[in-house]
Amino acid sequence: MAPKSNENPVELTAESESKKANDGKTKANDKKKSKKNDNPDIVEDDNAMSEEDRELKERLETCVSTLINEKAEASVTTQIRLKALDVIVTELRSATSSMTSVPKPLKFLRPKYETLKEYYGTIEDSADKEVVFLRARLGDVLAVLAMTLGKHDERESLNFKLKGAKDYESLAKMGDTAATTEDNLGSWGHEFIRSLAGEIGQEYNARVLAGADPDDDAAFADLLGMVDVIVPFNVEHNAEAEAIDLLIEVQRLKNVLKLDSIDENNFRRVCLYLIKTADFMSDPDDYAEVLEAAYELFHKQSQYFDALRVALRMGNEDAIPELMSECSDPLMKKQMCFLLARHRINYEVEDDDDEEELNEIIGNEKLSEEFLKVAQDLDVTEAKTPEDIYKSHLAETGGFSRRREAGGAVVDSARANLASTYVNAFVNAGFGQDKLMTPDNEWLYKNKDHGMMAASASLGLIQLWNVEEGLAQIDKFLYSSEEYVKAGAALAVGILSSGVRNDADPTLALLDEHINGDSHIMKCAACTGLGIAYAGSAREDVMELLLPLVEQDNSGPNTMLEVSLAGLALGMIYVGKCDDDVGGTIVQRLMEASDEELDHSHAIFLCLGLGLLFLGRMEKAEAMLEALRTIEHKISKTAVIVLETCAYAGSGNVLQVQEMLHQCAEHLEEDAQHQMAAVIGISLITMGEEVGSEMALRSFEHLLHYCELPVKRAVPLALGVLNISNPDFSVIDQLSRLSHDPDTEISQNAILAMGLTSAGTNNSRVAGLLRQLSEFYSKEAGHVFCVRIAQAMLHMGKGLMTLSPFHSDKMLTSGPALGGVLTLIYSCLDLKSTLLDKSHYLIYYLTCAMNPRMLITVNEDLSWRPVTVRVGQAVETVGQAGKPKTITGFQTHTTPVLISTGERAELGTEEVLSVSSVLEGIVIVKDNPDYEAPETDEKK
């Protein structure tokens, strides 16, 4: 038990004997010190100190006493004071500490802080160099002490530093250069720099609030002088993240480009941090500035591929010709063209030796060939039938089987055949062969009207990307006597050339006449075909074809359908381009439309077309929003929300999410289409940003509990948007529960959302759930159709494709891909009049989002070169020290290999180097000149 008296407990150490001898002295000293030290928080126990510590403490106390001339001795001159201060400075600077303890000199000087502050206040301005230097030096010491002792709000540390800086300036004017060239910031250590940077940020904000102009350097000259020292210090000492934070805090991010300390060793870390920081910038100008800085740094380091990625992220397509012309490495150019092809950018290379080859790459002309080679390599070329997907033999109950065996004819329902058409098309997409459509025309006539149209259009999907062969197969249907078959063939031509550029431009040539024809169904098919074929291309000649369709004002029953489909097609073609002509025409049409037209079930697609025009362009949609608010019809609210959510898609903007949640809070039983759009908008804004997505998932839980039916119906679709081609366990679980909901629309939407979340993954758990659902809803034709479409998406391209709009390590969002998915999602808001009625062909818009999820490594001549790669879960490495691992739980494969959402690949050998910094799609590799083959052990 510890002794109750104030005497120290017995110390069982080697020094205990000598300490006993000193005990009498220490008690006397204790009494003196307790009088001196008025700070009750500081407990000093001399006996707990080692000899060395006591010596240091006494030395520092003597120095402080000499500095302030406690005994008022006349012999203490400024020089002696300076020497005493030098000892304190040396001790403070050389002190090191562990993570859990305060440095000893700082600890011993704490009781003297107030005394030193008082003395600092007594030193007056003087023409004597030594006095000024003493005050400047003492200011430095006090700034360091204030780091832990100063009051947080008063920014004492910074104030002492600023006063010291003025004294150093005075010294410079007096001609004392030695004192001013010394490093007065970095020499005090990282912790001090970090603390000072925080106070600089606070001081800057305080001055701005007090009325200083942020763009005027003069108002912040003293602070910026320190920033110019701190930032290079941080960058040189691997604290790039702190340097960037400080520059953002004082709104001087452009200064990062002037730093000489950013070189080939650390520019990637700086740029990665900048790109990730952009996600948290709520102001569009700040967002652009951060990405601009990353672009310039990559550009400066001649990293043209990465600079192109950032330029595409900013939507700055004007940078493409500049980067292409500056890049002298032909391999890098090819790799950049592969990126442009994946992002569906309609760019034409000119004045280049390899322009033909580069334009071929951008036009995706070899995509079909590469895809089929991968399929061959993975041995999945054999065509699948819808029955292979349904696996009815696993799902059937005994009774059901017996009835069929009893000899009753199997009835072919039109709806079931239509579903099989879609399943067949999506499963065999891009493979060029199937067992329903390519062998003969029999299947075509097992459908009727719109079913025939879907069947002949499915040929385009089966022959996806293979324009030459596909056209040969589709050609005969273009001249069919059946109107619907002809319309389907026109749509097939558009689907076939989705994302592929062909010199002959067959789509435009073949569909031109139908747009201007008299047949309603041909017009609808041609609009959709053009929208799919030219998504993201911003082709003016196509726009001139479609604009008259949007402007038409005939009062026929089918007019609004044509107007809406043409508007949607224009939105897809000019996705994210903010084109005034298209935007103006669509808004004008909405304003002039009659109430009856705006009540049309497809009018929402006209709103979506306008939204896609501004996809991801944030504040550029403001003018259009104002115009939409003037429409005197309930669709006005929906149009505003669709445009707003599309404009902020993928931005993670918290204020917009709050606005959408606010829209959902109102309890409406009907006329609630705008609320459904708001729910989808929440996931659209937060998609691609992990923290936002997590929070959105929690919000959806609340919406399901407390909101009215219209809002609940949109929740499964919103969950689908958040997890496109990413069958997350918890999300599938939630959708599986919702798929058994008593409300028809909630359950149908949940089924389709399951298809969307698992698209192209062949996920066995989802496949099992969908089989159970097909049995559960066997008597509900609408539900069964939804299950079939979900199964079609799940097994899309036999598991070799993805619908995810994100690529290039989740940095870029493909506009056409997101547009295609949104078209399906908005169709689901009113299934009865779209997918379950006659507009089911809108499902084909998903073609714009379909991309192979393969990684192929190729030689310099673009021939295959299998190399070892590691594929694992992507790990966030931004701002981490050293060279952290970028993937975890990896497996080693030889290319070609499939990459799922959330996975990342890295080279597993040092034998080759990749031209691209991201291993996705087609990657060019070259021999590593520094590679030395491991010596084989010849001993036996």
CSV table of C-alpha atoms in Angstrom, one decimal, residues 578-810:
chain,number,residue,atom,x,y,z
A,578,CYS,CA,-24.4,21.0,-72.7
A,579,ASP,CA,-25.3,21.7,-76.3
A,580,ASP,CA,-27.5,24.9,-76.5
A,581,ASP,CA,-29.4,23.9,-79.7
A,582,VAL,CA,-30.5,20.5,-78.3
A,583,GLY,CA,-31.2,21.9,-74.8
A,584,GLY,CA,-33.1,24.9,-76.1
A,585,THR,CA,-35.2,22.8,-78.5
A,586,ILE,CA,-36.2,20.2,-75.8
A,587,VAL,CA,-37.1,23.0,-73.2
A,588,GLN,CA,-39.1,24.9,-75.9
A,589,ARG,CA,-41.0,21.7,-76.7
A,590,LEU,CA,-41.8,21.0,-73.1
A,591,MET,CA,-43.0,24.6,-72.7
A,592,GLU,CA,-45.2,24.5,-75.8
A,593,ALA,CA,-46.7,21.0,-75.2
A,594,SER,CA,-50.3,20.6,-74.2
A,595,ASP,CA,-51.3,19.1,-70.8
A,596,GLU,CA,-52.5,16.0,-72.6
A,597,GLU,CA,-49.0,15.6,-74.3
A,598,LEU,CA,-47.2,16.1,-71.0
A,599,ASP,CA,-49.4,13.5,-69.3
A,600,HIS,CA,-48.1,10.9,-71.8
A,601,SER,CA,-46.3,8.0,-70.1
A,602,HIS,CA,-43.2,8.6,-72.2
A,603,ALA,CA,-42.9,12.4,-71.6
A,604,ILE,CA,-40.4,11.6,-68.8
A,605,PHE,CA,-37.9,10.5,-71.5
A,606,LEU,CA,-37.9,14.0,-72.9
A,607,CYS,CA,-36.9,15.2,-69.4
A,608,LEU,CA,-34.2,12.5,-69.2
A,609,GLY,CA,-32.8,13.5,-72.7
A,610,LEU,CA,-32.4,17.1,-71.3
A,611,GLY,CA,-30.8,15.7,-68.1
A,612,LEU,CA,-28.3,13.6,-70.0
A,613,LEU,CA,-27.3,16.6,-72.0
A,614,PHE,CA,-25.9,18.1,-68.7
A,615,LEU,CA,-24.7,14.8,-67.2
A,616,GLY,CA,-22.0,15.6,-64.6
A,617,ARG,CA,-21.8,19.3,-65.6
A,618,MET,CA,-23.0,20.7,-62.3
A,619,GLU,CA,-23.7,24.4,-62.4
A,620,LYS,CA,-23.9,24.6,-66.2
A,621,ALA,CA,-27.5,23.4,-66.0
A,622,GLU,CA,-28.7,26.5,-63.9
A,623,ALA,CA,-30.2,28.4,-66.9
A,624,MET,CA,-32.1,25.4,-68.1
A,625,LEU,CA,-33.4,24.7,-64.5
A,626,GLU,CA,-34.8,28.2,-64.4
A,627,ALA,CA,-36.6,27.7,-67.7
A,628,LEU,CA,-38.1,24.4,-66.6
A,629,ARG,CA,-39.5,25.9,-63.4
A,630,THR,CA,-41.8,28.1,-65.6
A,631,ILE,CA,-43.7,25.1,-67.0
A,632,GLU,CA,-47.2,25.1,-65.6
A,633,HIS,CA,-47.7,21.3,-65.3
A,634,LYS,CA,-46.8,18.7,-62.7
A,635,ILE,CA,-44.0,17.4,-65.0
A,636,SER,CA,-42.1,20.6,-64.3
A,637,LYS,CA,-41.1,19.3,-60.8
A,638,THR,CA,-40.0,16.0,-62.3
A,639,ALA,CA,-38.0,17.7,-65.1
A,640,VAL,CA,-36.2,19.9,-62.6
A,641,ILE,CA,-35.2,17.0,-60.4
A,642,VAL,CA,-34.1,14.8,-63.3
A,643,LEU,CA,-31.9,17.6,-64.7
A,644,GLU,CA,-30.5,18.6,-61.3
A,645,THR,CA,-29.6,15.0,-60.4
A,646,CYS,CA,-28.1,14.3,-63.8
A,647,ALA,CA,-26.0,17.5,-63.6
A,648,TYR,CA,-24.6,16.5,-60.2
A,649,ALA,CA,-24.2,12.8,-61.1
A,650,GLY,CA,-21.2,11.2,-59.4
A,651,SER,CA,-20.3,14.5,-57.6
A,652,GLY,CA,-21.2,13.3,-54.1
A,653,ASN,CA,-22.6,16.8,-53.5
A,654,VAL,CA,-24.1,16.7,-50.0
A,655,LEU,CA,-26.3,19.7,-50.4
A,656,GLN,CA,-28.0,18.2,-53.5
A,657,VAL,CA,-28.5,14.9,-51.6
A,658,GLN,CA,-30.2,16.8,-48.8
A,659,GLU,CA,-32.4,18.6,-51.3
A,660,MET,CA,-33.5,15.3,-52.8
A,661,LEU,CA,-34.3,13.8,-49.3
A,662,HIS,CA,-36.3,16.9,-48.6
A,663,GLN,CA,-38.4,16.2,-51.7
A,664,CYS,CA,-39.0,12.7,-50.5
A,665,ALA,CA,-40.2,13.9,-47.1
A,666,GLU,CA,-43.6,15.1,-48.4
A,667,HIS,CA,-46.3,12.4,-48.1
A,668,LEU,CA,-48.0,12.1,-51.5
A,669,GLU,CA,-50.1,9.2,-52.7
A,670,GLU,CA,-50.3,10.3,-56.3
A,671,ASP,CA,-48.6,12.8,-58.6
A,672,ALA,CA,-45.4,11.7,-57.0
A,673,GLN,CA,-43.3,11.0,-60.0
A,674,HIS,CA,-40.9,13.8,-59.0
A,675,GLN,CA,-40.3,12.0,-55.7
A,676,MET,CA,-39.4,8.8,-57.5
A,677,ALA,CA,-36.9,10.8,-59.6
A,678,ALA,CA,-35.5,12.3,-56.4
A,679,VAL,CA,-34.9,8.8,-54.9
A,680,ILE,CA,-33.0,7.7,-58.0
A,681,GLY,CA,-31.2,11.1,-57.9
A,682,ILE,CA,-29.8,10.3,-54.5
A,683,SER,CA,-28.0,7.3,-55.7
A,684,LEU,CA,-27.0,9.0,-58.9
A,685,ILE,CA,-25.3,11.8,-57.0
A,686,THR,CA,-23.5,9.6,-54.5
A,687,MET,CA,-22.5,6.8,-56.9
A,688,GLY,CA,-18.8,6.2,-57.3
A,689,GLU,CA,-18.0,7.8,-53.9
A,690,GLU,CA,-17.8,5.2,-51.1
A,691,VAL,CA,-18.7,7.3,-48.1
A,692,GLY,CA,-21.6,8.9,-49.9
A,693,SER,CA,-22.9,5.5,-51.1
A,694,GLU,CA,-22.8,4.0,-47.6
A,695,MET,CA,-24.8,7.0,-46.3
A,696,ALA,CA,-27.3,6.7,-49.2
A,697,LEU,CA,-27.9,3.1,-48.3
A,698,ARG,CA,-28.8,4.0,-44.8
A,699,SER,CA,-31.1,6.8,-46.0
A,700,PHE,CA,-32.9,4.3,-48.3
A,701,GLU,CA,-33.6,2.1,-45.2
A,702,HIS,CA,-35.5,5.1,-43.7
A,703,LEU,CA,-37.3,5.8,-46.9
A,704,LEU,CA,-38.6,2.2,-47.0
A,705,HIS,CA,-39.9,2.6,-43.4
A,706,TYR,CA,-41.5,6.0,-43.4
A,707,CYS,CA,-42.4,7.1,-46.9
A,708,GLU,CA,-45.4,6.5,-49.1
A,709,LEU,CA,-45.7,3.9,-51.9
A,710,PRO,CA,-44.3,6.0,-54.8
A,711,VAL,CA,-41.0,6.6,-52.9
A,712,LYS,CA,-40.8,3.0,-51.9
A,713,ARG,CA,-41.2,1.8,-55.5
A,714,ALA,CA,-38.1,3.8,-56.5
A,715,VAL,CA,-35.9,2.5,-53.7
A,716,PRO,CA,-35.0,-0.9,-55.3
A,717,LEU,CA,-34.0,0.9,-58.5
A,718,ALA,CA,-31.9,3.4,-56.6
A,719,LEU,CA,-30.1,0.4,-54.9
A,720,GLY,CA,-29.5,-1.0,-58.4
A,721,VAL,CA,-27.9,2.3,-59.6
A,722,LEU,CA,-25.6,2.4,-56.6
A,723,ASN,CA,-24.3,-1.1,-57.3
A,724,ILE,CA,-24.3,-1.6,-61.1
A,725,SER,CA,-22.6,-4.9,-61.9
A,726,ASN,CA,-21.5,-5.2,-58.3
A,727,PRO,CA,-23.5,-7.9,-56.5
A,728,ASP,CA,-22.8,-6.8,-53.0
A,729,PHE,CA,-24.1,-9.4,-50.5
A,730,SER,CA,-26.1,-7.0,-48.3
A,731,VAL,CA,-27.7,-5.2,-51.3
A,732,ILE,CA,-28.8,-8.5,-52.9
A,733,ASP,CA,-30.2,-9.5,-49.6
A,734,GLN,CA,-32.3,-6.3,-49.3
A,735,LEU,CA,-33.5,-6.7,-53.0
A,736,SER,CA,-34.4,-10.3,-52.4
A,737,ARG,CA,-36.6,-9.3,-49.5
A,738,LEU,CA,-38.2,-6.5,-51.6
A,739,SER,CA,-38.8,-8.9,-54.5
A,740,HIS,CA,-41.5,-10.6,-52.4
A,741,ASP,CA,-43.2,-7.4,-51.5
A,742,PRO,CA,-47.0,-7.5,-51.8
A,743,ASP,CA,-47.0,-4.3,-54.0
A,744,THR,CA,-46.6,-5.4,-57.6
A,745,GLU,CA,-44.4,-2.5,-58.7
A,746,ILE,CA,-42.0,-2.7,-55.7
A,747,SER,CA,-41.4,-6.4,-56.3
A,748,GLN,CA,-41.0,-6.0,-60.1
A,749,ASN,CA,-38.5,-3.2,-59.6
A,750,ALA,CA,-36.6,-5.2,-57.1
A,751,ILE,CA,-36.3,-8.1,-59.5
A,752,LEU,CA,-35.0,-5.9,-62.3
A,753,ALA,CA,-32.6,-4.2,-59.8
A,754,MET,CA,-31.2,-7.6,-58.9
A,755,GLY,CA,-30.4,-8.1,-62.6
A,756,LEU,CA,-28.8,-4.7,-62.8
A,757,THR,CA,-26.6,-5.2,-59.7
A,758,SER,CA,-25.4,-8.6,-60.9
A,759,ALA,CA,-25.2,-7.7,-64.6
A,760,GLY,CA,-22.5,-9.7,-66.4
A,761,THR,CA,-21.3,-11.5,-63.3
A,762,ASN,CA,-22.9,-14.9,-63.6
A,763,ASN,CA,-23.4,-14.7,-59.8
A,764,SER,CA,-24.6,-18.1,-58.6
A,765,ARG,CA,-26.5,-16.7,-55.6
A,766,VAL,CA,-28.5,-14.3,-57.7
A,767,ALA,CA,-29.1,-17.0,-60.3
A,768,GLY,CA,-30.6,-19.2,-57.6
A,769,LEU,CA,-32.8,-16.4,-56.2
A,770,LEU,CA,-34.1,-15.5,-59.7
A,771,ARG,CA,-34.9,-19.2,-60.4
A,772,GLN,CA,-36.9,-19.3,-57.1
A,773,LEU,CA,-38.7,-16.1,-58.1
A,774,SER,CA,-39.7,-17.5,-61.5
A,775,GLU,CA,-41.3,-20.4,-59.7
A,776,PHE,CA,-42.9,-18.2,-57.0
A,777,TYR,CA,-44.5,-15.9,-59.6
A,778,SER,CA,-45.2,-18.5,-62.2
A,779,LYS,CA,-48.8,-17.4,-62.6
A,780,GLU,CA,-47.9,-13.6,-62.9
A,781,ALA,CA,-46.9,-12.9,-66.5
A,782,GLY,CA,-45.5,-9.4,-65.6
A,783,HIS,CA,-43.3,-10.7,-62.8
A,784,VAL,CA,-42.0,-13.7,-64.9
A,785,PHE,CA,-41.1,-11.2,-67.7
A,786,CYS,CA,-39.1,-9.1,-65.2
A,787,VAL,CA,-37.4,-12.2,-63.9
A,788,ARG,CA,-36.4,-13.2,-67.4
A,789,ILE,CA,-34.9,-9.8,-68.1
A,790,ALA,CA,-33.0,-9.9,-64.8
A,791,GLN,CA,-31.6,-13.3,-65.8
A,792,ALA,CA,-30.7,-11.9,-69.2
A,793,MET,CA,-28.7,-9.1,-67.5
A,794,LEU,CA,-27.1,-11.5,-65.0
A,795,HIS,CA,-25.7,-13.8,-67.7
A,796,MET,CA,-25.0,-11.0,-70.2
A,797,GLY,CA,-22.3,-11.8,-72.6
A,798,LYS,CA,-21.8,-15.2,-70.8
A,799,GLY,CA,-20.3,-13.3,-67.9
A,800,LEU,CA,-17.6,-11.5,-70.0
A,801,MET,CA,-19.3,-8.0,-69.9
A,802,THR,CA,-20.1,-5.3,-67.4
A,803,LEU,CA,-22.6,-2.5,-67.3
A,804,SER,CA,-20.6,-0.4,-64.9
A,805,PRO,CA,-20.1,3.1,-66.2
A,806,PHE,CA,-16.9,3.5,-64.1
A,807,HIS,CA,-13.5,2.7,-65.7
A,808,SER,CA,-9.9,3.6,-65.5
A,809,ASP,CA,-9.6,2.6,-61.8
A,810,LYS,CA,-13.1,4.2,-61.0
